[in-house]
Amino acid sequence: MSTAKKAPAGNRPRSARGNAIPGCALTAALAAIGGRWKLFVVYRLADGPLHFAALRRSLPDVSAKVLAEQLRELQADGLVSRERTGPVPAVVQYALTPRGLSVLPVAEEIRRWGAAHQAACAIAPPDVGVDARAICGVTSPSLHALPALSFRAR
């Protein structure tokens, strides 16, 4: 029988999560940034490194447990770095990595799309059979080559 102790689960390095659809770049991207709070964390860290308590205060609706999980996942995906700044109990600073910084333009486009979507839906709720791209003001010719996205009454 071995007398070696196992490290607590929180102390083991995490590996990046597997892709749900192997080879699909979209599911890989959604796995990396698709958590409920991940883009909020990325936005908060865009201004510079923050410690856990500061992140928690800036996101009052997220629990400490969920924030810690989201930070661990972002760290495993290489988007966030975690650095201890002193002896135990150390203040831990979280910062965006270069890969994490590359997510900022994507996050900004998602925010802009969301703002346009909110405005469009508040002004003119979709009728049965209305193309969702037209409601949200999508004008890209390549997107209009896709089949129409319709809102259907249930």
PDB file of C-alpha atoms in Angstrom:
ATOM      1  CA  MET A   1       0.000   0.000   0.000  1.00  0.00           C
ATOM      2  CA  SER A   2       1.335   3.409  -0.921  1.00  0.00           C
ATOM      3  CA  THR A   3       1.643   6.113   1.719  1.00  0.00           C
ATOM      4  CA  ALA A   4       1.868   8.920  -0.851  1.00  0.00           C
ATOM      5  CA  LYS A   5      -0.964  11.401  -0.627  1.00  0.00           C
ATOM      6  CA  LYS A   6      -2.939  12.463  -3.640  1.00  0.00           C
ATOM      7  CA  ALA A   7      -2.927  16.175  -4.413  1.00  0.00           C
ATOM      8  CA  PRO A   8      -6.256  17.921  -3.859  1.00  0.00           C
ATOM      9  CA  ALA A   9      -8.260  18.241  -7.063  1.00  0.00           C
ATOM     10  CA  GLY A  10      -7.788  22.018  -7.203  1.00  0.00           C
ATOM     11  CA  ASN A  11      -3.985  21.686  -7.228  1.00  0.00           C
ATOM     12  CA  ARG A  12      -3.672  19.432 -10.255  1.00  0.00           C
ATOM     13  CA  PRO A  13      -3.018  21.096 -13.589  1.00  0.00           C
ATOM     14  CA  ARG A  14      -6.047  20.908 -15.837  1.00  0.00           C
ATOM     15  CA  SER A  15      -5.862  19.955 -19.454  1.00  0.00           C
ATOM     16  CA  ALA A  16      -7.919  21.669 -22.107  1.00  0.00           C
ATOM     17  CA  ARG A  17     -11.316  20.117 -22.658  1.00  0.00           C
ATOM     18  CA  GLY A  18     -11.804  17.908 -25.669  1.00  0.00           C
ATOM     19  CA  ASN A  19     -13.672  19.130 -28.708  1.00  0.00           C
ATOM     20  CA  ALA A  20     -17.240  17.788 -28.823  1.00  0.00           C
ATOM     21  CA  ILE A  21     -17.042  17.494 -32.623  1.00  0.00           C
ATOM     22  CA  PRO A  22     -13.464  16.537 -33.533  1.00  0.00           C
ATOM     23  CA  GLY A  23     -11.987  18.832 -36.166  1.00  0.00           C
ATOM     24  CA  CYS A  24     -14.722  21.485 -35.869  1.00  0.00           C
ATOM     25  CA  ALA A  25     -13.235  24.921 -35.198  1.00  0.00           C
ATOM     26  CA  LEU A  26     -16.592  26.397 -34.146  1.00  0.00           C
ATOM     27  CA  THR A  27     -17.122  23.916 -31.322  1.00  0.00           C
ATOM     28  CA  ALA A  28     -13.492  24.416 -30.224  1.00  0.00           C
ATOM     29  CA  ALA A  29     -14.080  28.172 -30.016  1.00  0.00           C
ATOM     30  CA  LEU A  30     -17.371  27.759 -28.165  1.00  0.00           C
ATOM     31  CA  ALA A  31     -15.763  25.355 -25.701  1.00  0.00           C
ATOM     32  CA  ALA A  32     -13.060  27.921 -24.951  1.00  0.00           C
ATOM     33  CA  ILE A  33     -15.247  31.038 -24.593  1.00  0.00           C
ATOM     34  CA  GLY A  34     -18.775  29.649 -24.328  1.00  0.00           C
ATOM     35  CA  GLY A  35     -19.258  29.602 -20.551  1.00  0.00           C
ATOM     36  CA  ARG A  36     -21.831  31.943 -19.072  1.00  0.00           C
ATOM     37  CA  TRP A  37     -19.225  34.186 -17.417  1.00  0.00           C
ATOM     38  CA  LYS A  38     -16.131  33.651 -19.560  1.00  0.00           C
ATOM     39  CA  LEU A  39     -16.539  36.645 -21.862  1.00  0.00           C
ATOM     40  CA  PHE A  40     -17.298  38.862 -18.863  1.00  0.00           C
ATOM     41  CA  VAL A  41     -14.050  37.689 -17.239  1.00  0.00           C
ATOM     42  CA  VAL A  42     -12.127  38.335 -20.463  1.00  0.00           C
ATOM     43  CA  TYR A  43     -13.597  41.860 -20.654  1.00  0.00           C
ATOM     44  CA  ARG A  44     -12.658  42.572 -17.020  1.00  0.00           C
ATOM     45  CA  LEU A  45      -9.103  41.330 -17.531  1.00  0.00           C
ATOM     46  CA  ALA A  46      -8.687  43.422 -20.699  1.00  0.00           C
ATOM     47  CA  ASP A  47      -7.849  46.429 -18.503  1.00  0.00           C
ATOM     48  CA  GLY A  48      -5.058  44.554 -16.735  1.00  0.00           C
ATOM     49  CA  PRO A  49      -4.390  41.833 -14.173  1.00  0.00           C
ATOM     50  CA  LEU A  50      -6.860  41.435 -11.302  1.00  0.00           C
ATOM     51  CA  HIS A  51      -6.921  39.288  -8.215  1.00  0.00           C
ATOM     52  CA  PHE A  52      -9.802  36.916  -7.531  1.00  0.00           C
ATOM     53  CA  ALA A  53     -11.609  39.202  -5.062  1.00  0.00           C
ATOM     54  CA  ALA A  54     -11.507  42.131  -7.493  1.00  0.00           C
ATOM     55  CA  LEU A  55     -12.918  39.953 -10.266  1.00  0.00           C
ATOM     56  CA  ARG A  56     -15.622  38.721  -7.921  1.00  0.00           C
ATOM     57  CA  ARG A  57     -16.579  42.288  -6.937  1.00  0.00           C
ATOM     58  CA  SER A  58     -16.775  43.326 -10.589  1.00  0.00           C
ATOM     59  CA  LEU A  59     -19.138  40.416 -11.324  1.00  0.00           C
ATOM     60  CA  PRO A  60     -21.535  40.447  -8.358  1.00  0.00           C
ATOM     61  CA  ASP A  61     -23.997  37.921  -9.798  1.00  0.00           C
ATOM     62  CA  VAL A  62     -21.454  35.099 -10.110  1.00  0.00           C
ATOM     63  CA  SER A  63     -20.696  32.826  -7.160  1.00  0.00           C
ATOM     64  CA  ALA A  64     -17.111  32.280  -6.040  1.00  0.00           C
ATOM     65  CA  LYS A  65     -17.363  28.600  -7.011  1.00  0.00           C
ATOM     66  CA  VAL A  66     -18.529  29.305 -10.551  1.00  0.00           C
ATOM     67  CA  LEU A  67     -15.994  32.102 -11.041  1.00  0.00           C
ATOM     68  CA  ALA A  68     -13.189  29.780  -9.909  1.00  0.00           C
ATOM     69  CA  GLU A  69     -14.408  27.081 -12.327  1.00  0.00           C
ATOM     70  CA  GLN A  70     -14.595  29.522 -15.233  1.00  0.00           C
ATOM     71  CA  LEU A  71     -11.101  30.861 -14.440  1.00  0.00           C
ATOM     72  CA  ARG A  72      -9.691  27.315 -14.293  1.00  0.00           C
ATOM     73  CA  GLU A  73     -11.250  26.505 -17.674  1.00  0.00           C
ATOM     74  CA  LEU A  74      -9.919  29.734 -19.214  1.00  0.00           C
ATOM     75  CA  GLN A  75      -6.503  28.914 -17.784  1.00  0.00           C
ATOM     76  CA  ALA A  76      -6.628  25.338 -19.145  1.00  0.00           C
ATOM     77  CA  ASP A  77      -7.487  26.718 -22.597  1.00  0.00           C
ATOM     78  CA  GLY A  78      -4.530  29.108 -22.449  1.00  0.00           C
ATOM     79  CA  LEU A  79      -6.602  32.303 -22.402  1.00  0.00           C
ATOM     80  CA  VAL A  80      -5.813  33.380 -18.830  1.00  0.00           C
ATOM     81  CA  SER A  81      -2.644  33.129 -16.768  1.00  0.00           C
ATOM     82  CA  ARG A  82      -2.580  32.700 -12.993  1.00  0.00           C
ATOM     83  CA  GLU A  83       0.334  34.063 -10.987  1.00  0.00           C
ATOM     84  CA  ARG A  84       0.928  33.861  -7.248  1.00  0.00           C
ATOM     85  CA  THR A  85       2.337  37.091  -5.849  1.00  0.00           C
ATOM     86  CA  GLY A  86       3.638  36.040  -2.461  1.00  0.00           C
ATOM     87  CA  PRO A  87       3.779  33.417   0.285  1.00  0.00           C
ATOM     88  CA  VAL A  88       0.820  31.267   1.297  1.00  0.00           C
ATOM     89  CA  PRO A  89      -1.900  32.462   1.472  1.00  0.00           C
ATOM     90  CA  ALA A  90      -0.840  34.343  -1.638  1.00  0.00           C
ATOM     91  CA  VAL A  91      -2.811  36.863  -3.582  1.00  0.00           C
ATOM     92  CA  VAL A  92      -3.270  35.356  -7.033  1.00  0.00           C
ATOM     93  CA  GLN A  93      -3.314  37.640 -10.056  1.00  0.00           C
ATOM     94  CA  TYR A  94      -5.185  36.655 -13.213  1.00  0.00           C
ATOM     95  CA  ALA A  95      -4.235  38.184 -16.553  1.00  0.00           C
ATOM     96  CA  LEU A  96      -4.994  37.610 -20.218  1.00  0.00           C
ATOM     97  CA  THR A  97      -2.409  35.705 -22.212  1.00  0.00           C
ATOM     98  CA  PRO A  98      -1.638  36.719 -25.814  1.00  0.00           C
ATOM     99  CA  ARG A  99      -4.222  34.121 -26.904  1.00  0.00           C
ATOM    100  CA  GLY A 100      -6.698  35.635 -24.444  1.00  0.00           C
ATOM    101  CA  LEU A 101      -6.066  39.094 -25.902  1.00  0.00           C
ATOM    102  CA  SER A 102      -6.921  37.680 -29.339  1.00  0.00           C
ATOM    103  CA  VAL A 103     -10.445  36.936 -28.047  1.00  0.00           C
ATOM    104  CA  LEU A 104     -11.178  40.629 -27.366  1.00  0.00           C
ATOM    105  CA  PRO A 105     -12.143  41.564 -30.967  1.00  0.00           C
ATOM    106  CA  VAL A 106     -14.434  38.526 -31.102  1.00  0.00           C
ATOM    107  CA  ALA A 107     -16.021  39.478 -27.772  1.00  0.00           C
ATOM    108  CA  GLU A 108     -16.545  43.042 -28.992  1.00  0.00           C
ATOM    109  CA  GLU A 109     -18.264  41.816 -32.158  1.00  0.00           C
ATOM    110  CA  ILE A 110     -20.508  39.544 -30.095  1.00  0.00           C
ATOM    111  CA  ARG A 111     -21.350  42.532 -27.852  1.00  0.00           C
ATOM    112  CA  ARG A 112     -22.182  44.693 -30.885  1.00  0.00           C
ATOM    113  CA  TRP A 113     -24.321  41.943 -32.364  1.00  0.00           C
ATOM    114  CA  GLY A 114     -26.123  41.566 -29.039  1.00  0.00           C
ATOM    115  CA  ALA A 115     -26.814  45.308 -28.851  1.00  0.00           C
ATOM    116  CA  ALA A 116     -28.213  45.308 -32.380  1.00  0.00           C
ATOM    117  CA  HIS A 117     -30.241  42.201 -31.609  1.00  0.00           C
ATOM    118  CA  GLN A 118     -31.717  43.753 -28.461  1.00  0.00           C
ATOM    119  CA  ALA A 119     -32.610  46.945 -30.293  1.00  0.00           C
ATOM    120  CA  ALA A 120     -34.151  45.095 -33.216  1.00  0.00           C
ATOM    121  CA  CYS A 121     -36.166  42.751 -31.041  1.00  0.00           C
ATOM    122  CA  ALA A 122     -37.411  45.543 -28.785  1.00  0.00           C
ATOM    123  CA  ILE A 123     -38.543  47.660 -31.741  1.00  0.00           C
ATOM    124  CA  ALA A 124     -40.015  44.978 -33.974  1.00  0.00           C
ATOM    125  CA  PRO A 125     -40.549  41.535 -32.477  1.00  0.00           C
ATOM    126  CA  PRO A 126     -40.308  38.911 -35.191  1.00  0.00           C
ATOM    127  CA  ASP A 127     -43.458  37.760 -36.934  1.00  0.00           C
ATOM    128  CA  VAL A 128     -44.000  34.228 -38.112  1.00  0.00           C
ATOM    129  CA  GLY A 129     -41.746  33.508 -41.077  1.00  0.00           C
ATOM    130  CA  VAL A 130     -39.558  36.628 -40.799  1.00  0.00           C
ATOM    131  CA  ASP A 131     -35.886  36.088 -41.657  1.00  0.00           C
ATOM    132  CA  ALA A 132     -33.818  36.541 -38.461  1.00  0.00           C
ATOM    133  CA  ARG A 133     -30.893  38.003 -40.413  1.00  0.00           C
ATOM    134  CA  ALA A 134     -33.065  40.828 -41.719  1.00  0.00           C
ATOM    135  CA  ILE A 135     -34.321  41.646 -38.219  1.00  0.00           C
ATOM    136  CA  CYS A 136     -30.795  41.904 -36.825  1.00  0.00           C
ATOM    137  CA  GLY A 137     -29.515  43.957 -39.756  1.00  0.00           C
ATOM    138  CA  VAL A 138     -27.087  41.367 -41.155  1.00  0.00           C
ATOM    139  CA  THR A 139     -25.971  42.623 -44.552  1.00  0.00           C
ATOM    140  CA  SER A 140     -23.043  40.311 -45.353  1.00  0.00           C
ATOM    141  CA  PRO A 141     -23.616  38.734 -48.790  1.00  0.00           C
ATOM    142  CA  SER A 142     -21.898  35.513 -47.677  1.00  0.00           C
ATOM    143  CA  LEU A 143     -24.336  35.129 -44.796  1.00  0.00           C
ATOM    144  CA  HIS A 144     -27.329  35.657 -47.057  1.00  0.00           C
ATOM    145  CA  ALA A 145     -26.213  32.623 -49.073  1.00  0.00           C
ATOM    146  CA  LEU A 146     -27.189  30.498 -46.045  1.00  0.00           C
ATOM    147  CA  PRO A 147     -30.742  29.158 -45.736  1.00  0.00           C
ATOM    148  CA  ALA A 148     -33.173  31.590 -44.134  1.00  0.00           C
ATOM    149  CA  LEU A 149     -33.342  31.536 -40.338  1.00  0.00           C
ATOM    150  CA  SER A 150     -36.968  31.902 -39.344  1.00  0.00           C
ATOM    151  CA  PHE A 151     -38.674  32.539 -36.061  1.00  0.00           C
ATOM    152  CA  ARG A 152     -41.728  30.342 -35.823  1.00  0.00           C
ATOM    153  CA  ALA A 153     -44.623  30.812 -33.417  1.00  0.00           C
ATOM    154  CA  ARG A 154     -45.037  27.904 -31.024  1.00  0.00           C
TER     155      ARG A 154
END
